[in-house]
Tab-separated table of C-alpha atoms and ligand atoms in Angstrom:
chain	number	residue	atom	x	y	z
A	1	UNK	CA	106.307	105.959	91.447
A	2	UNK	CA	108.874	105.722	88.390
A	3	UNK	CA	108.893	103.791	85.752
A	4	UNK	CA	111.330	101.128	87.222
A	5	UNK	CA	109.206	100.702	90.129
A	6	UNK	CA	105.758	100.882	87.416
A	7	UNK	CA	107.539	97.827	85.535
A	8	UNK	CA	107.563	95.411	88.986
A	9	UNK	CA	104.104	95.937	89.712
A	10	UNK	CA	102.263	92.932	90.498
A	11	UNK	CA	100.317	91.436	87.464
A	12	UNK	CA	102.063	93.004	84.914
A	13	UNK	CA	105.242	91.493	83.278
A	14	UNK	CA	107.096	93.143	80.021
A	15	UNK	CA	105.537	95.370	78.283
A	16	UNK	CA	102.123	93.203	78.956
A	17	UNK	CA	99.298	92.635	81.278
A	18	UNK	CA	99.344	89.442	82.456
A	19	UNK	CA	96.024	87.839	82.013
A	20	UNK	CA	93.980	85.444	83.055
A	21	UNK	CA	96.830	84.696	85.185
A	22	UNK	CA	96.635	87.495	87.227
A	23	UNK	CA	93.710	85.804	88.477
A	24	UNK	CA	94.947	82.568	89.363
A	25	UNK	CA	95.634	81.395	92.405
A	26	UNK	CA	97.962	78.396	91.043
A	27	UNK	CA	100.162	77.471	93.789
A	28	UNK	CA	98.758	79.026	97.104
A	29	UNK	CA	97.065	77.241	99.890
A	30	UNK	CA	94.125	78.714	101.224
A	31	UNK	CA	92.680	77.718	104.477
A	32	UNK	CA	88.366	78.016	104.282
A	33	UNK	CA	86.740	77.352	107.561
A	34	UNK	CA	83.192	76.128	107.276
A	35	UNK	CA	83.897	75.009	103.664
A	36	UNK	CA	82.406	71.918	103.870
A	37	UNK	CA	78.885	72.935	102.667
A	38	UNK	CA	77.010	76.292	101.626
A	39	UNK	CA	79.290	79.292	100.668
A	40	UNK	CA	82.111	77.928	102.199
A	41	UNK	CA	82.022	74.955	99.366
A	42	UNK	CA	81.718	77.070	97.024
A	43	UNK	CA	84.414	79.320	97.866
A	44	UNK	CA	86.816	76.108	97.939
A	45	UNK	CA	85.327	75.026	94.121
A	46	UNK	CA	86.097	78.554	92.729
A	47	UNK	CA	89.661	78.438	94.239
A	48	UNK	CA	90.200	74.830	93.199
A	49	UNK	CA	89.309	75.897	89.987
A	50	UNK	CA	91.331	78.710	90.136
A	51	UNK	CA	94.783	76.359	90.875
A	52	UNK	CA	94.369	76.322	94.895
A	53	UNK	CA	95.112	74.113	97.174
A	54	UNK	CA	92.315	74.426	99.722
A	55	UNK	CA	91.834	72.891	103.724
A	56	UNK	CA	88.485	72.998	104.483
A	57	UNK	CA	86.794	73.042	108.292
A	58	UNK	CA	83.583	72.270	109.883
A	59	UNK	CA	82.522	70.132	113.382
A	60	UNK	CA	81.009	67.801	111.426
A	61	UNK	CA	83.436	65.160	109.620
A	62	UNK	CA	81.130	63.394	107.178
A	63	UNK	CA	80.067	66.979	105.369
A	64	UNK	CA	83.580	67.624	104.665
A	65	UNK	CA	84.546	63.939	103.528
A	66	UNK	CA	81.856	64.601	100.917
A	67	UNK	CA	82.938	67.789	99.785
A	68	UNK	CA	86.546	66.705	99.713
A	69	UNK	CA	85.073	63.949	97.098
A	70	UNK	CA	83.959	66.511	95.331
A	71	UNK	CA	86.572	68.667	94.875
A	72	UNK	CA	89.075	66.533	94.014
A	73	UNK	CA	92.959	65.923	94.963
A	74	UNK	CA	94.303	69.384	95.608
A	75	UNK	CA	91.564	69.598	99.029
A	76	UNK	CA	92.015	68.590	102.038
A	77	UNK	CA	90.058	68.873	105.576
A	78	UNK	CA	90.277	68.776	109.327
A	79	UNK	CA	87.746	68.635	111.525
A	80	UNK	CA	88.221	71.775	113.622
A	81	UNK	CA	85.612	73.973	116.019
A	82	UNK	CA	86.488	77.279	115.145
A	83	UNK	CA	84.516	78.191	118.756
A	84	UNK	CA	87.972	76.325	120.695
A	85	UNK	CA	89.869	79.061	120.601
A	86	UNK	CA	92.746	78.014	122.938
A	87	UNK	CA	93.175	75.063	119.793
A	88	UNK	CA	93.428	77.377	116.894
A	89	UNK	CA	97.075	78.088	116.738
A	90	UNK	CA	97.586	74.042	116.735
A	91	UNK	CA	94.911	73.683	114.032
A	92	UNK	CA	97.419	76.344	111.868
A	93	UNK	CA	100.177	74.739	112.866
A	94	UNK	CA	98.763	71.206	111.940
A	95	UNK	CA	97.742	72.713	109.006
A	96	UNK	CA	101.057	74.369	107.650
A	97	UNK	CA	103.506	71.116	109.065
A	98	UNK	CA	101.022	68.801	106.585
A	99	UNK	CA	100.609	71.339	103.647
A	100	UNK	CA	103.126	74.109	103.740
A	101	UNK	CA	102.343	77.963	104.230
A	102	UNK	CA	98.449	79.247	104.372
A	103	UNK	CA	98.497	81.877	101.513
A	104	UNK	CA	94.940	82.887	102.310
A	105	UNK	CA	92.338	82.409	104.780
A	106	UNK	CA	88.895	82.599	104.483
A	107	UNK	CA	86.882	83.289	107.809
A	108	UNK	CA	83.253	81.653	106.532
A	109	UNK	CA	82.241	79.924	109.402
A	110	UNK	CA	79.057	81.400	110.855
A	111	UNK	CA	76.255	80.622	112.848
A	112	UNK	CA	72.646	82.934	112.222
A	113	UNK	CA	69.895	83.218	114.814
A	114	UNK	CA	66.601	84.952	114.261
A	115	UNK	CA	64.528	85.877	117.311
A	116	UNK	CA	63.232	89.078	118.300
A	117	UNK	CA	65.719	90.930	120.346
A	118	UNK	CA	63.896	91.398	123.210
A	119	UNK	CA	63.853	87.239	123.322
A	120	UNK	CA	67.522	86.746	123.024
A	121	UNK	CA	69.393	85.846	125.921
A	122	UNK	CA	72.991	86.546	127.054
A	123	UNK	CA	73.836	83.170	126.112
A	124	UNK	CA	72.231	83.011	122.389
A	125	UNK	CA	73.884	86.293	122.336
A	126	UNK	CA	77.328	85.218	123.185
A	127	UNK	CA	76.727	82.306	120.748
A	128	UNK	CA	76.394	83.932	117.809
A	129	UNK	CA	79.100	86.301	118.762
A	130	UNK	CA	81.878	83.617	120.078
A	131	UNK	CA	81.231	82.307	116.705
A	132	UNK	CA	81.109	84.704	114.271
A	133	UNK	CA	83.765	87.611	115.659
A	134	UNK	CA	85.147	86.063	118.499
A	135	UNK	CA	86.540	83.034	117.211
A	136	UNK	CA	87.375	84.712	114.000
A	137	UNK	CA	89.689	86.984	115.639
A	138	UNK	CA	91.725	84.576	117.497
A	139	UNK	CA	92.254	82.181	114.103
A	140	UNK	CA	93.016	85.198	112.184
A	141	UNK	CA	95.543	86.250	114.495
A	142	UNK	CA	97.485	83.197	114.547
A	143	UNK	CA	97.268	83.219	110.236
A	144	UNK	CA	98.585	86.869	110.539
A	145	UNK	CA	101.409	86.228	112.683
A	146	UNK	CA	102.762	83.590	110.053
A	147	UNK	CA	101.863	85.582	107.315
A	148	UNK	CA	103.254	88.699	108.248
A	149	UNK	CA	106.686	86.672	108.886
A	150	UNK	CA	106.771	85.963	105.655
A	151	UNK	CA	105.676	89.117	104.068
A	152	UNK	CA	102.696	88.218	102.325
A	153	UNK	CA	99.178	86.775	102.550
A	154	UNK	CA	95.409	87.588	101.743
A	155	UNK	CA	92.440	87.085	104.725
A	156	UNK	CA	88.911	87.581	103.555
A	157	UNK	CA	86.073	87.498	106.114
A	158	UNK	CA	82.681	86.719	105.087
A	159	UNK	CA	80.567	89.763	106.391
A	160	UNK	CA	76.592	90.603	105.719
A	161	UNK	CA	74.120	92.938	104.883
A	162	UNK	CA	72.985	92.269	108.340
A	163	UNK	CA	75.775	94.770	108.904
A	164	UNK	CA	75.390	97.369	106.413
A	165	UNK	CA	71.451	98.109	107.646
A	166	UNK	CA	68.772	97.103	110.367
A	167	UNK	CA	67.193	93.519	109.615
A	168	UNK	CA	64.672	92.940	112.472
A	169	UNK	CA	65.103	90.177	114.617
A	170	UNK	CA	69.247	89.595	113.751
A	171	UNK	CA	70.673	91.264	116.715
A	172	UNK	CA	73.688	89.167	117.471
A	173	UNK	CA	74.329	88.295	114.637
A	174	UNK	CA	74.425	91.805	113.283
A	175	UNK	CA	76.609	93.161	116.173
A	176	UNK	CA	78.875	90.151	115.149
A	177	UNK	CA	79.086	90.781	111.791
A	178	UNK	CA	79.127	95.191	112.333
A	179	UNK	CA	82.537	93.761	114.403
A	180	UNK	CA	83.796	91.690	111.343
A	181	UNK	CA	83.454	95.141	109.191
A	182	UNK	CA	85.579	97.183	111.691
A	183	UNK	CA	87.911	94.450	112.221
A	184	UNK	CA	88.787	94.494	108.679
A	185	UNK	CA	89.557	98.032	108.881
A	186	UNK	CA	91.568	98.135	111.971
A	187	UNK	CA	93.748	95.209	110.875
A	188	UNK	CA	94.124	96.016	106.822
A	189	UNK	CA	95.761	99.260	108.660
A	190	UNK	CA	97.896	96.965	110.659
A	191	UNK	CA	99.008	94.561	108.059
A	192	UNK	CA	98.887	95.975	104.635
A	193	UNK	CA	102.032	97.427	104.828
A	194	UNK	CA	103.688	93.979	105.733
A	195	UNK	CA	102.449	92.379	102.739
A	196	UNK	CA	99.086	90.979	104.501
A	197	UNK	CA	95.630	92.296	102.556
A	198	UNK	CA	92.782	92.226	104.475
A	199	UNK	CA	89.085	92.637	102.825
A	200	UNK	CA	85.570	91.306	103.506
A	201	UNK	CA	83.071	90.095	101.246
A	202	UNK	CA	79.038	91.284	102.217
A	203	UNK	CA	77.043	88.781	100.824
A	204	UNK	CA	73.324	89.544	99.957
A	205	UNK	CA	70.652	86.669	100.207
A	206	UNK	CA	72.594	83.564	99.239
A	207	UNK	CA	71.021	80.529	98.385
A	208	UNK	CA	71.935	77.779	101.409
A	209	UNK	CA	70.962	75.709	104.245
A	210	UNK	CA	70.974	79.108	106.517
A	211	UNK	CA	69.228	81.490	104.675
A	212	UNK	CA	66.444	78.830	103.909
A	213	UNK	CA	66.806	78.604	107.920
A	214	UNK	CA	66.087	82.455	107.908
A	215	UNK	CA	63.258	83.031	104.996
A	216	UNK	CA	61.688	79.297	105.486
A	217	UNK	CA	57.995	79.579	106.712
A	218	UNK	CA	58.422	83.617	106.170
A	219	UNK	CA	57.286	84.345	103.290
A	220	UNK	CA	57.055	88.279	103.876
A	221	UNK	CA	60.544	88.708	104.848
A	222	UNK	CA	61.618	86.532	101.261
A	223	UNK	CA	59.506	89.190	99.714
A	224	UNK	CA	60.784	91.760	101.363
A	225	UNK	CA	64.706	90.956	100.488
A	226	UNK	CA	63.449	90.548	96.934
A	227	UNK	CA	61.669	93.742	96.779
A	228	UNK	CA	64.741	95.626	97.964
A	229	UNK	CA	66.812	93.495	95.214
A	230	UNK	CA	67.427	95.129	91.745
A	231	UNK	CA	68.491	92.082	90.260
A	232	UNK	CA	65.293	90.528	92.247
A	233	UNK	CA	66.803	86.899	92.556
A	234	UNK	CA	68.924	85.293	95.205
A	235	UNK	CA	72.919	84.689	94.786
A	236	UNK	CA	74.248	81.648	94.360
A	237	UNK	CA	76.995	80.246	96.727
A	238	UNK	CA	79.571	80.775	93.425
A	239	UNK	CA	78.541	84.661	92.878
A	240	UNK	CA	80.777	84.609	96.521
A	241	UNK	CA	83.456	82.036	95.442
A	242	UNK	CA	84.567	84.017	92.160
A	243	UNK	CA	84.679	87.514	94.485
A	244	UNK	CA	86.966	85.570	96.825
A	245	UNK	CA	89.069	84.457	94.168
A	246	UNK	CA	89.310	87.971	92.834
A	247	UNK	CA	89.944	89.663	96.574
A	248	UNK	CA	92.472	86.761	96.879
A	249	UNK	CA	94.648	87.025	93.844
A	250	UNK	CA	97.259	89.862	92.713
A	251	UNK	CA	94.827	91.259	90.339
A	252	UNK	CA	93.327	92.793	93.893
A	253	UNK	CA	96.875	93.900	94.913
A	254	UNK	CA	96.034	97.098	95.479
A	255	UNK	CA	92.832	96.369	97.205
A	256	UNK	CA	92.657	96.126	100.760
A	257	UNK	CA	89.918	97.481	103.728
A	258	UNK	CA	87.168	96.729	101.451
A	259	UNK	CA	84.095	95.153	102.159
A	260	UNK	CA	82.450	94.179	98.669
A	261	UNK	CA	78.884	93.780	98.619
A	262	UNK	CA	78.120	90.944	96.214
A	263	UNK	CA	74.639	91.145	96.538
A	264	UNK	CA	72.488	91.903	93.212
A	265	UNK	CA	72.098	95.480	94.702
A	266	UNK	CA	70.512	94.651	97.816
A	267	UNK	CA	72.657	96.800	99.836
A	268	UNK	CA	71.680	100.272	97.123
A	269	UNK	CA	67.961	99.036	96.200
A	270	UNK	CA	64.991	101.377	97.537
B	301	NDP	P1	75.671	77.333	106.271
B	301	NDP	O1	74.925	77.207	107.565
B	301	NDP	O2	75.108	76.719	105.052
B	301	NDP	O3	77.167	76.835	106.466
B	301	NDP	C1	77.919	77.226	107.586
B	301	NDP	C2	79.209	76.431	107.602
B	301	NDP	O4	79.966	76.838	108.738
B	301	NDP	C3	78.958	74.933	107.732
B	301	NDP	O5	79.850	74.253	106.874
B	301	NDP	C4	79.275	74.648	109.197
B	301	NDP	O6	79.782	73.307	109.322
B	301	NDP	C5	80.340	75.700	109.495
B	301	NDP	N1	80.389	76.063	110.905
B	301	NDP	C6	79.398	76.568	111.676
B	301	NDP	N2	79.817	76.726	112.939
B	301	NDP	C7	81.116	76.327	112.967
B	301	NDP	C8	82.095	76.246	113.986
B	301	NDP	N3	81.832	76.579	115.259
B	301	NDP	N4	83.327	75.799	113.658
B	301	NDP	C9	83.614	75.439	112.390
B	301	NDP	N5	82.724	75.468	111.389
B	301	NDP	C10	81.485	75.919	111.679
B	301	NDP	O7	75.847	78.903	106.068
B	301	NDP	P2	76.158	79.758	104.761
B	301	NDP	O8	76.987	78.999	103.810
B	301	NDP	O9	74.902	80.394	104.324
B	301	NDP	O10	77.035	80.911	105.451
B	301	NDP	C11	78.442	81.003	105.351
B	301	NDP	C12	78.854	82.388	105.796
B	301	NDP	O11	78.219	83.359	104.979
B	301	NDP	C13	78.463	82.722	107.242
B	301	NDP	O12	79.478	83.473	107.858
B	301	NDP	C14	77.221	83.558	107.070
B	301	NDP	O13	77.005	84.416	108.148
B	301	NDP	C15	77.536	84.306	105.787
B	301	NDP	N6	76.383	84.840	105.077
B	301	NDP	C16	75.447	84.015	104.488
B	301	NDP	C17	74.385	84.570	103.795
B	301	NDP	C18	73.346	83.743	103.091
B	301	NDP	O14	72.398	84.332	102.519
B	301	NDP	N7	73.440	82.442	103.058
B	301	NDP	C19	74.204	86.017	103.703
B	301	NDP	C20	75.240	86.773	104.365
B	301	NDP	C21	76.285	86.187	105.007
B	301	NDP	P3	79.530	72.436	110.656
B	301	NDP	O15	78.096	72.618	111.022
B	301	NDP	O16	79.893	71.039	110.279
B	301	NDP	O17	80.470	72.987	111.687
């Protein structure tokens, strides 16, 4: 690279590095599906906070009328199903006629089930997995399409450790999620070089309504995930928002194919 080229790169005006604003997200719209509680909320506070505009989904209405309260006039929701699939290009379309171009999207919506494997059925199986890789696929395609159009955009799927090593009794949900991680691969080498970054964030135990689904009434698995936690504490549904806002802005410019545990060291404790 010379020292023209060195002088455009992203982040970096005159002479100087541009920060905090590298970080900021002032100005883009970022679509969050399942935002209207758990991580999802919290990934829509962090970007609010961080000057986005933010659409948040969910099935039910009244959770994301609540959160919309919350966060104040730059969010806005639609009800939406990610699990329709044949009504996820309207939803983008609906979504970019009301509030311009989606600069990022955030595939958070997830459903968990925890049964021994050799108690799951086809159909809890192809739950989990419509949900969590199926669906995701076919709403990130029609975001790519547009983004790639237009030569730039940022897609972050919210991945687990369920897919970095064995949890007993998560089968679907880890084949859905081991899908997510080589999805991100396959399409950050299909997009990158049109301007589209693709990345996944891995969280460790987070503190919501699922994984107090998951540990509730098991207190050896809870002791378990601490054990195998350096930082011995769960996450909080913010410890994700701020790594989205970071894998969404140009100060990650250069980052893309990544799946970032944030995790207090589950995913490296013995
Ligand atoms: P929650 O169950 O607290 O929230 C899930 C959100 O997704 C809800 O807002 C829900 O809204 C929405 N949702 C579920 N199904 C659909 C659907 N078919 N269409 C649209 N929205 C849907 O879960 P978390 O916040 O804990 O999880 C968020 C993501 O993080 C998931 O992908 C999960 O797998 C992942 N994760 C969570 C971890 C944790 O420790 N909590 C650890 C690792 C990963 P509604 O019901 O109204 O549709």
């Amino acid at each position: 690279m010379n020292q023209e080229s060195d002088k455009q790169t992203d982040g970096q005006t005159e002479g100087q590095y541009a920060f905090p604003s590298v970080f900021s997200l002032d100005g883009k719209l970022a679509l969050i599906t399942g935002g209207g509680s758990g991580i999802g909320f919290d990934i829509a506070r962090c970007m609010v906070a961080a000057g986005a505009r933010v659409v948040i989904t969910g099935r039910r209405e009244q959770p994301l009328q609540e959160a919309i309260a919350m966060l104040g006039e730059k969010a806005y929701y639609m009800v939406n199903d990610v699990t329709e699939r044949a009504r996820l290009d309207e939803l983008v379309n609906n979504i970019e006629t009301t509030y311009g171009p989606i600069d990022i999207l955030v595939n958070n919506a997830g459903v968990n089930m925890k049964k021994p494997a050799l108690e799951v059925t086809d159909e809890d199986f192809d739950r989990i997995v419509h949900t969590n890789l199926n669906s995701l696929f076919s709403l990130t395609r029609s975001c790519a399409r547009r983004m790639i159009d237009r030569g730039r955009g940022s897609i972050i799927m919210i991945s687990s450790m369920a897919a970095y090593y064995g949890i007993d009794r998560v089968a679907a949900y880890a084949a859905s999620k081991s899908g997510v991680e080589g999805m991100v691969k396959v399409l950050a080498s299909e997009f990158s070089g049109r301007g589209v970054r693709v990345n996944a964030i891995a969280p460790g135990f987070i503190e919501t309504a699922m994984s107090k689904t998951a540990m509730g009434g098991d207190p050896e698995r809870f002791d378990r995930a601490m054990r195998r936690t350096p930082m011995g504490k769960f996450g909080k549904p913010q410890d994700i928002g701020w790594a989205a806002v970071f894998l969404a802005s140009e100060a990650a410019c250069y980052v893309t194919g990544a799946s970032l545990p944030v995790d207090g060291g589950n995913s490296i404790g013995f």
